[in-house]
Structure formats: structure tokens, C-alpha cells
Amino acid sequence: MHGLAFFLFLIIVALTLVITYYASKRTKTTSEFYTADSSLTGWQNGLAIAGDYMSAASFLGIAGMIALTGFDGFFYSIGFLVAYLVVLYIVAEPLRNLGKYTMADMIAARFDDKKVRGVAALNTIAISIFYMIAQLVGAGGLIKLLLGLDYVYSVLIVGILMTVYVVFGGMTATSWVQIVKAVLLMVGTFIISIIVFAKFDFSIAKMFHEVKTATPLGEAFLNPGNKFKDPLDTISLNLALVLGTAGLPHILIRFFTVKDAPTARKSVVYATWIIGIFYVLTIFLGFGAAAFVGYDKIVAANPAGNMAAPLLAEALGGDFLFAFISAVAFATILAVVAGLVLSAASAFAHDFYSHILRRGQATEKEQMLAARWASVGVSVLSILLALFAQKMNVAFLVSLAFAVAASANLPTIVFTIFWRRFNTTGAITGMLVGLISALVLVFFSPNVWSPQPGAAIFVGEPLFKLANPGIISIPLGFIGAIVGTLVSSKKADEKKYTEIVVKANTGIGRV
């Protein structure tokens, strides 16, 4: 067991539990539980969005992916960053003006139909759990490396902590844990990047020259095609990354934590700057790990490369930097999983329980109780699923969640705001076709099936050859929504659409 790392872990856990304790005193109503009573400022929410977004995939997964596969790993950094332009220009303001607590609220503002709300909530829960598996896999590998604990116990520890944050502290605790984590992560990443750059005499040219000989890939390290041999796979991944963020429930609910649409836009601008700087620095993390840790050591610690960043910290700064970066990575995972649990619990308690089962008649107390029990249920299910995904790269697992989000949520969000003829049938078919096609294609892909024993979950030839389903499932989501609308006998409510357009763009009549 690494004593210093364990001590820093305890400090991080203690700090987050103190935040939760104070937040619990301010979490008495459903508005406080779901949205921190819309009390965050632009910069606070910007930091919290960055904290929510810079996940284990970003810190652990991308560093490992660049270190092991070179240029192809950087696709993740580019895709994750460019995605915020879609959020900024298409989603942020209309979502804040139309919604109240969840993504389903926004769609229900136009289609006040139980089926639409139910399917939107189902999508939210499915995407949140998919995303959470990646975070728990990162957590399991990290704690196993540091403390020598078995993977199963490691996942259980994180699962219990994330449940405590949400059940007691709601959105206030989750937001402040994310803000603290974003600051720690930026500081840690900046320190490592400066040390790596100094090792290359602050010369970009020298860094690029030296990494050519640092890995078994040789000069091919700087060329595309090391991981993604099929150009269709590359396009599919980038489509999922760029379009997926605008459909991620745990990012979308962050826009309800500010008072109005201009503040929501401002928070996206802050978040984009923070995230942009971070993803540029992932080059130094990846190249540094390739040059100073080495391919063999990275793979020995974790075959998917998820431990490259902590190992780089150890190689550059000894035990203290290793312990600090590992504790920051731990905080990263805790912050993100808390946001994911909250988004899934909100969808269940607010959309399923309050609006569908209780037909809007549930009291504040009953909704709070339902949200807390839903948090426990979501956590348990995610922990069980994470136990089967131990050997997968976390950035890769997250890219699958992005594909599901872009396929299932984005078409309906876009058409709700911009298409006059869009109706309830189109909304339901678009969401279901996107969700089911993405999940089915993932199940039949090389991630789940492989002829080599131990390389995937099942042994056998994959029916779907692409690693990421985005290039098929995202267009299917849009086609499902269009066809569902056109073949339906239901007519769009023209008056309602006009009202939605005004409300989405101006905020007049906003809840």
C-alpha cells in the first residue's frame, strides 16, 4: 500500500464529505436537490461543467491512449473540445429556457405526453449508467494500483461514496465537489505538463522528434491509423464525440443550476476555455508517459493504458507527485460519478415517479425520498455492470456513451427546438430508434465479441465490425424522428410551437 497516496486519498474524501455535510443543510426542497436552487454564478457553473466533463476518460484514458497509440489518442481530445461548440450554439440557451429540472422537462414543454417523458427519462438513465461504468473502471484500476486493493473492493468504495454525496447533498454538494476537483485537476495537469516540457528543453520540435523513438511504434507514433485502422471507425468516433456532449444528461442538467439563459451561455464559455486548455495539455501527458514511463510499464500496470498519468507523475516527481496526481484522479472520478447518479436519479424521481406514476401529485417529501432511493438503485446497478468491464480503456468506454447520447437524445432536442412539423410520435420513435440501434450495435461490436479469448467479454466473431456505432446509430436517430413524424396522423400543434420558439429564444414565460 502506498502510504502517502492513501493519506491524500483520505484528505480528498474528508474534504468532499465536509462539502456534502454543509450542502445537506441547504438541501431541503426538490429545487435545491435537483438544481441547487439555480443559485450558481456563470463562473461557478463553468468550473462545475468542466469538473463534470473532465472525467476519468479525459485524465486517465486520453493520456494512456496517446501514450500507447500516438496521434489516434488525440482524436479524443479534439472531439471532446469541439463538442462544446454544438452545446453553446444549439442547446444551452433553449434548454435553460424550456426546462426546469431534467432534459425530459424541455421536451415536455412542447409535448406534454407521458410516453415522451418516459422515453426521455429511460434514455437519461441508460446513458448515465453507460458513462458511469467507465468512471468506475478507472476508479477500480487506480485504487488497485495505489492501495493494492482488489478491483471489486475498489469499485465498491467509489460506489458507496458517490451515493453518499448525492443522497445527502444533492446538486449543491455535487457542484462544489466538481468545482474543487476542476481546480485540483488543472493544477495537477499544469504541473506535470511544465515538467515534461522542461525535460524537452521547452522545445515542441524536440518533443516531437524524441517521441518518434520512444515507443515500439517508432515514427508511426505521430501518424494516424495506429488504433483506428478503418477510416469509417475514425469518422464514427469523431461524430459520436462532437455530437454526443449535447445529449449527455449529466451535462445538460447543469444548465438548470443557473438563474437564466445568458448565465447558462456564460458558463459554457468559461467551461470551454478551461476544457480547451486542459485538452491541449493532454499532449504533454501522453507524450511524457510514452517517453519517460515507457510502453511496457504502462501496459504492465493496466493493459488499456489507464494508469499512464499517475505513472508519469511518479517518474517525474517521485512519490509525492504520484500520490497527488492519483488523489486528483480519484477526486475526478468521485465528482463525475456524483453528477451521473444525480442525473439518473432526477430522471427517475422527477419524470417517472412524480409525473408518470403519481401524475404530478407527489409531495416534495415523496419526490425527495424517491430521488434518494433512485440514487441508491442506480449506484448498485452501475457497480454490478462495472465489474464486467475491467479490461476496457475508459476513454473508449466513454466514447460509446457519447454515441448513445448523440443517437438517442440529440435528434429529439434539435427537432423540438427547430422543426415546426415535429410531433409526439416523431419524438418517441427518434429517441427509441437512436437508443436501441446504438445499444444493439455496441453489443454486436468488437468491444463485446472477439475471436481471441480474454480480448473481449465474449469469444466469437463480431457481427458489426466498427468499434463505435455513431456513424450508423446517429443518422438512424434522426431518420427515426423524421419518419415517425411524417407517417403519424398526429398534427403538430402550431400554436404550441410558436410559443416554444419565443420561450426558447427569449426566456419569456420560463419556469
XYZ file of C-alpha atoms in Angstrom:
511
model
C 0.000 0.000 0.000
C 1.264 3.462 -0.951
C 1.062 5.341 2.401
C 1.312 8.923 1.119
C -1.250 8.296 -1.604
C -3.594 6.736 0.939
C -3.219 9.805 3.179
C -4.028 12.189 0.291
C -6.988 9.971 -0.669
C -8.322 10.355 2.865
C -7.898 14.161 2.704
C -9.848 14.276 -0.604
C -12.606 12.066 0.816
C -12.759 14.124 4.041
C -12.958 17.390 2.057
C -15.771 16.094 -0.145
C -17.688 14.751 2.869
C -17.394 18.150 4.625
C -18.815 19.795 1.458
C -21.639 17.223 1.492
C -22.371 17.877 5.173
C -22.768 21.642 4.642
C -24.692 21.111 1.406
C -27.128 18.734 3.135
C -28.212 21.598 5.404
C -29.187 23.585 2.292
C -30.941 20.699 0.530
C -34.496 20.623 1.830
C -36.613 21.119 -1.330
C -36.720 19.383 -4.717
C -35.400 22.549 -6.398
C -32.361 22.537 -4.080
C -31.848 18.795 -4.604
C -32.104 18.824 -8.423
C -30.636 22.247 -9.357
C -29.027 23.815 -6.220
C -31.999 26.244 -6.411
C -30.491 27.748 -9.628
C -28.083 29.700 -7.404
C -24.716 29.193 -9.150
C -22.994 32.070 -10.970
C -21.598 31.806 -14.516
C -18.008 31.129 -13.477
C -19.032 28.671 -10.741
C -21.170 26.677 -13.155
C -18.431 26.912 -15.805
C -15.969 25.330 -13.389
C -18.554 22.731 -12.346
C -19.290 21.840 -16.006
C -15.544 21.471 -16.605
C -15.297 19.348 -13.458
C -18.201 17.218 -14.629
C -16.765 16.844 -18.142
C -13.050 16.274 -17.475
C -13.672 12.721 -16.363
C -11.546 9.628 -15.838
C -11.757 9.265 -19.626
C -10.107 12.645 -20.116
C -7.400 12.381 -17.487
C -6.603 8.670 -17.327
C -7.967 7.411 -20.650
C -6.651 10.030 -23.101
C -3.173 10.150 -21.516
C -2.942 6.354 -21.876
C -4.427 6.346 -25.371
C -1.919 8.948 -26.650
C 0.975 7.172 -24.905
C 0.084 3.808 -26.480
C -1.335 4.761 -29.895
C 0.074 8.248 -30.565
C -1.912 10.510 -32.902
C -5.102 8.429 -32.724
C -5.380 9.083 -28.982
C -5.551 12.823 -29.651
C -8.822 12.366 -31.577
C -10.494 12.135 -28.186
C -9.081 15.488 -27.029
C -10.189 17.234 -30.236
C -13.654 15.646 -30.271
C -14.389 16.327 -26.598
C -13.462 20.008 -27.027
C -15.198 20.741 -30.361
C -18.375 19.244 -28.875
C -18.828 22.375 -26.769
C -19.481 24.472 -29.875
C -22.587 22.329 -30.519
C -23.643 22.825 -26.881
C -23.004 26.580 -26.996
C -24.742 27.357 -30.294
C -27.623 24.865 -30.319
C -28.512 23.531 -26.886
C -27.525 25.668 -23.863
C -29.983 28.606 -24.030
C -33.121 26.798 -25.313
C -32.583 24.047 -22.736
C -32.356 26.556 -19.864
C -35.397 28.481 -21.074
C -37.610 25.442 -21.715
C -36.583 23.043 -18.936
C -36.858 23.006 -15.175
C -35.043 20.011 -13.638
C -34.335 17.423 -16.384
C -33.903 17.044 -20.150
C -37.377 15.476 -20.315
C -38.822 18.765 -18.960
C -37.517 20.551 -22.029
C -39.137 18.084 -24.453
C -42.337 18.009 -22.352
C -42.543 21.814 -22.696
C -43.603 21.139 -26.281
C -45.083 17.627 -25.998
C -46.964 17.245 -22.726
C -47.217 13.486 -23.173
C -46.377 10.794 -20.603
C -44.847 8.476 -23.211
C -42.438 11.188 -24.420
C -41.387 11.998 -20.857
C -40.988 8.300 -20.011
C -38.776 7.537 -23.030
C -36.646 10.650 -22.370
C -36.161 9.518 -18.758
C -35.254 5.991 -19.930
C -32.588 7.464 -22.245
C -31.173 9.563 -19.414
C -30.862 6.552 -17.099
C -29.316 4.324 -19.827
C -26.726 6.938 -20.901
C -25.814 7.856 -17.300
C -25.214 4.207 -16.373
C -23.153 3.605 -19.551
C -20.981 6.636 -18.729
C -20.701 5.643 -15.080
C -19.287 2.216 -15.921
C -16.268 3.970 -17.484
C -15.654 6.068 -14.370
C -15.896 3.060 -12.050
C -13.480 1.059 -14.234
C -10.987 3.947 -13.911
C -11.538 4.089 -10.154
C -11.066 0.345 -9.744
C -7.774 0.360 -11.652
C -6.478 3.425 -9.806
C -7.172 2.189 -6.277
C -5.826 -1.263 -7.155
C -2.560 0.306 -8.395
C -2.196 2.576 -5.369
C -3.551 0.714 -2.402
C -3.265 -2.878 -3.579
C -6.997 -3.422 -3.042
C -8.874 -5.872 -5.220
C -10.736 -4.308 -8.192
C -14.130 -5.339 -6.755
C -13.493 -3.613 -3.393
C -12.136 -0.530 -5.197
C -15.319 -0.157 -7.251
C -17.444 -0.685 -4.117
C -15.628 2.114 -2.227
C -16.265 4.650 -5.006
C -19.835 3.422 -5.415
C -20.608 3.989 -1.718
C -19.015 7.469 -1.699
C -20.848 8.672 -4.819
C -24.152 7.502 -3.336
C -23.487 9.410 -0.084
C -22.759 12.696 -1.971
C -25.989 12.577 -3.931
C -28.349 11.148 -1.302
C -27.371 13.737 1.322
C -26.016 16.725 -0.617
C -27.929 16.747 -3.903
C -26.841 19.188 -6.627
C -25.198 21.664 -4.216
C -22.731 19.054 -2.920
C -22.208 17.619 -6.413
C -21.481 21.080 -7.888
C -18.936 22.079 -5.246
C -17.190 18.689 -5.375
C -16.905 19.252 -9.150
C -15.573 22.818 -8.712
C -12.885 21.701 -6.221
C -11.961 18.780 -8.461
C -11.683 21.010 -11.580
C -9.212 23.313 -9.793
C -7.145 20.372 -8.468
C -7.089 18.661 -11.874
C -5.979 21.802 -13.726
C -3.213 22.433 -11.153
C -2.004 18.813 -11.312
C -2.084 18.655 -15.116
C -0.307 22.016 -15.440
C 2.493 20.927 -13.062
C 3.125 17.673 -14.973
C 2.979 19.449 -18.348
C 5.543 22.063 -17.293
C 7.920 19.358 -16.004
C 7.511 17.317 -19.228
C 8.080 20.427 -21.380
C 11.188 21.289 -19.316
C 12.563 17.770 -19.955
C 12.341 18.552 -23.668
C 14.109 21.917 -23.103
C 10.818 23.773 -23.741
C 11.039 22.798 -27.413
C 7.968 21.424 -29.203
C 10.190 20.286 -32.112
C 12.477 18.332 -29.766
C 9.490 16.716 -28.024
C 8.009 15.529 -31.331
C 11.420 14.315 -32.505
C 12.152 12.296 -29.348
C 8.783 10.545 -29.091
C 9.410 9.038 -32.532
C 11.914 6.687 -30.923
C 10.241 6.319 -27.505
C 7.664 3.636 -28.358
C 7.521 0.377 -30.345
C 5.513 2.264 -32.999
C 8.581 4.312 -33.970
C 7.905 7.116 -36.476
C 4.343 5.805 -36.951
C 3.575 7.152 -33.433
C 2.885 10.604 -34.910
C 0.724 9.296 -37.756
C -2.969 8.364 -37.690
C -4.028 4.729 -38.082
C -2.331 3.065 -35.101
C -5.596 2.344 -33.290
C -8.265 3.153 -35.860
C -7.288 1.188 -38.965
C -10.669 1.682 -40.618
C -11.409 5.273 -41.762
C -15.126 4.652 -41.087
C -14.281 3.881 -37.453
C -12.409 7.190 -37.174
C -15.362 9.143 -38.610
C -17.771 7.209 -36.381
C -15.766 8.016 -33.239
C -15.475 11.713 -34.074
C -19.183 12.004 -34.904
C -20.021 10.478 -31.522
C -17.614 12.759 -29.633
C -18.615 16.014 -31.351
C -22.383 15.416 -31.211
C -22.571 13.367 -28.005
C -21.992 16.108 -25.420
C -25.175 17.921 -26.465
C -27.112 14.783 -25.482
C -25.335 13.909 -22.217
C -27.901 14.203 -19.384
C -25.409 15.000 -16.600
C -24.031 17.936 -18.647
C -27.486 19.154 -19.724
C -28.857 19.342 -16.152
C -26.001 21.684 -15.232
C -27.742 24.483 -17.177
C -30.622 24.402 -14.681
C -28.261 25.375 -11.839
C -28.024 28.999 -13.063
C -30.747 31.650 -12.949
C -31.204 32.396 -16.686
C -30.101 31.697 -20.280
C -27.404 34.448 -20.534
C -25.731 32.979 -17.419
C -26.012 29.484 -18.970
C -24.252 30.776 -22.105
C -21.605 32.478 -19.995
C -20.960 29.268 -18.058
C -20.413 27.354 -21.352
C -17.833 29.955 -22.435
C -15.953 29.613 -19.101
C -16.141 25.812 -19.340
C -14.881 25.787 -22.959
C -11.780 27.821 -22.056
C -10.957 25.589 -19.068
C -11.603 22.381 -21.016
C -9.697 23.681 -24.062
C -6.556 24.411 -22.038
C -6.821 21.014 -20.360
C -7.098 19.077 -23.646
C -4.088 20.874 -25.114
C -2.136 19.760 -22.031
C -3.128 16.102 -22.646
C -0.477 16.109 -25.418
C 2.192 16.620 -22.751
C 0.667 13.901 -20.544
C 0.567 11.384 -23.393
C 3.952 12.208 -24.923
C 5.526 12.404 -21.458
C 4.193 8.967 -20.497
C 5.456 7.498 -23.794
C 8.936 8.999 -23.328
C 9.537 8.751 -19.555
C 7.410 5.795 -18.416
C 7.647 3.548 -21.451
C 5.228 1.331 -23.318
C 5.951 -1.869 -21.360
C 5.493 -0.317 -17.915
C 2.212 1.387 -18.913
C 0.780 -1.870 -20.304
C 2.024 -3.870 -17.296
C 0.153 -1.545 -14.897
C -3.029 -1.627 -16.996
C -3.380 -3.215 -20.467
C -5.671 -0.400 -21.646
C -3.200 2.308 -20.528
C -5.493 3.852 -17.901
C -2.652 4.341 -15.375
C -0.290 6.280 -17.679
C -0.831 9.692 -15.995
C -0.137 8.536 -12.381
C 2.916 6.559 -13.571
C 4.215 9.657 -15.402
C 3.811 11.686 -12.208
C 5.848 9.056 -10.343
C 8.588 9.067 -12.998
C 8.856 12.884 -12.940
C 8.200 13.870 -9.329
C 8.637 10.765 -7.212
C 6.247 9.566 -4.540
C 4.665 12.907 -3.667
C 3.638 13.875 -7.212
C 2.477 10.297 -7.821
C 0.325 10.419 -4.686
C -1.036 13.898 -5.504
C -1.963 13.066 -9.127
C -3.533 9.767 -8.056
C -5.605 11.565 -5.413
C -6.648 14.157 -8.036
C -7.660 11.331 -10.403
C -9.675 9.846 -7.544
C -11.389 13.215 -6.933
C -12.041 13.406 -10.698
C -13.900 10.109 -10.634
C -15.881 10.949 -7.481
C -17.047 14.281 -8.914
C -18.178 12.839 -12.237
C -19.975 9.783 -10.832
C -21.864 12.022 -8.393
C -23.172 14.081 -11.332
C -24.137 10.918 -13.219
C -26.007 9.423 -10.261
C -27.857 12.722 -9.796
C -28.934 12.942 -13.458
C -30.228 9.351 -13.458
C -31.947 9.749 -10.056
C -33.570 13.024 -11.190
C -34.921 11.316 -14.312
C -36.420 8.506 -12.253
C -37.843 10.558 -9.378
C -38.972 13.664 -11.282
C -40.034 12.128 -14.611
C -41.060 8.519 -13.904
C -42.254 8.736 -10.303
C -43.655 12.253 -9.967
C -45.075 12.861 -13.464
C -45.986 9.377 -14.699
C -46.716 7.190 -11.660
C -48.121 9.962 -9.430
C -49.435 12.163 -12.287
C -47.825 15.280 -10.832
C -49.467 14.769 -7.430
C -46.350 13.732 -5.452
C -45.432 15.950 -2.499
C -41.963 17.496 -2.081
C -41.162 14.948 0.618
C -42.225 11.994 -1.543
C -40.167 13.262 -4.516
C -37.075 13.705 -2.328
C -37.460 10.191 -0.934
C -37.909 8.741 -4.438
C -34.813 10.628 -5.695
C -32.695 9.316 -2.833
C -33.803 5.706 -3.302
C -33.280 6.059 -7.072
C -29.691 7.227 -6.362
C -29.037 4.035 -4.411
C -30.587 1.865 -7.153
C -28.595 3.497 -9.972
C -25.356 3.140 -7.983
C -25.910 -0.572 -7.318
C -26.683 -1.316 -10.989
C -23.622 0.649 -12.205
C -21.316 -1.144 -9.765
C -22.540 -4.559 -10.937
C -22.019 -3.665 -14.618
C -18.561 -2.138 -13.974
C -17.321 -5.471 -12.632
C -17.555 -6.882 -16.198
C -15.711 -4.048 -17.960
C -12.400 -4.099 -16.059
C -10.115 -4.543 -19.114
C -11.525 -1.753 -21.306
C -9.929 1.689 -21.829
C -12.026 4.309 -20.044
C -11.803 6.907 -22.846
C -13.077 4.254 -25.209
C -15.958 3.277 -22.893
C -16.974 6.929 -22.636
C -16.944 7.299 -26.434
C -19.618 4.591 -26.547
C -21.743 6.581 -24.061
C -21.303 9.629 -26.318
C -22.549 7.596 -29.310
C -25.662 6.531 -27.383
C -26.288 10.157 -26.248
C -25.871 11.570 -29.781
C -28.154 8.879 -31.245
C -30.907 8.868 -28.628
C -31.168 12.459 -27.327
C -29.716 14.924 -29.824
C -32.208 14.380 -32.713
C -35.209 14.978 -30.434
C -33.615 18.026 -28.744
C -32.795 19.618 -32.130
C -36.183 18.891 -33.712
C -38.088 20.033 -30.597
C -36.490 23.473 -30.963
C -36.207 23.836 -34.744
C -38.808 21.740 -36.626
C -42.382 23.040 -36.810
C -43.937 19.750 -38.036
C -42.279 17.592 -35.357
C -44.818 15.670 -33.226
C -45.024 13.241 -30.277
C -44.718 10.129 -32.484
C -41.530 11.520 -34.042
C -40.089 12.322 -30.617
C -40.751 8.802 -29.285
C -39.539 6.948 -32.402
C -36.425 9.151 -32.689
C -35.403 8.508 -29.084
C -36.154 4.761 -29.159
C -34.564 4.089 -32.575
C -31.429 6.014 -31.538
C -31.140 4.281 -28.165
C -31.889 0.738 -29.340
C -29.736 0.919 -32.504
C -26.741 2.271 -30.543
C -27.039 -0.364 -27.789
C -27.592 -3.263 -30.243
C -24.625 -2.221 -32.416
C -22.388 -1.902 -29.344
C -23.466 -5.390 -28.220
C -22.540 -6.950 -31.605
C -19.307 -4.935 -31.979
C -15.647 -5.978 -31.421
C -15.852 -4.430 -27.907
C -18.073 -7.305 -26.772
C -17.098 -10.100 -29.196
C -13.585 -11.205 -30.156
C -12.177 -14.444 -31.605
C -9.299 -14.197 -29.100
C -10.146 -15.427 -25.567
C -9.781 -12.639 -22.980
C -9.771 -9.808 -25.552
C -13.479 -9.032 -25.072
C -16.430 -10.100 -22.915
C -17.498 -12.968 -25.228
C -15.499 -15.212 -27.558
C -16.742 -15.145 -31.155
C -16.749 -13.183 -34.394
C -18.393 -9.718 -34.087
C -21.374 -9.189 -36.432
C -20.788 -5.408 -36.511
C -17.183 -4.602 -37.447
C -16.896 -0.965 -36.256
C -15.767 -0.254 -32.682
C -18.039 2.808 -32.376
C -21.650 2.728 -33.653
C -22.026 6.513 -34.142
C -21.845 6.609 -37.952
C -24.869 4.266 -38.172
C -26.863 4.961 -34.999
C -26.757 8.809 -35.072
C -28.305 9.086 -38.587
C -30.792 6.355 -37.565
C -31.887 8.520 -34.592
C -32.570 11.472 -36.919
C -34.251 9.248 -39.552
C -36.419 7.619 -36.855
C -37.609 11.051 -35.690
C -38.320 12.250 -39.259
C -40.116 9.062 -40.398
C -42.103 8.850 -37.151
C -43.306 12.424 -37.662
C -44.183 12.021 -41.350
C -46.106 8.719 -41.071
C -48.028 9.769 -37.970
C -51.596 11.014 -38.319
C -50.996 13.419 -35.426
C -50.700 17.039 -36.440
C -48.122 19.323 -34.843
C -49.581 21.993 -32.561
C -48.689 25.195 -34.472
C -49.628 27.467 -31.588
C -47.540 25.452 -29.150
C -44.527 25.537 -31.487
C -44.739 29.329 -31.851
C -44.892 29.607 -28.068
C -41.852 27.289 -27.737
C -39.794 29.300 -30.260
C -40.452 32.548 -28.360
C -39.768 30.927 -24.976
C -36.592 29.114 -26.162
C -35.065 32.280 -27.605
C -36.203 34.918 -25.103
C -36.995 33.097 -21.850
C -40.461 34.730 -21.660
C -42.740 32.516 -19.567
C -39.795 30.480 -18.249
C -40.253 28.433 -15.052
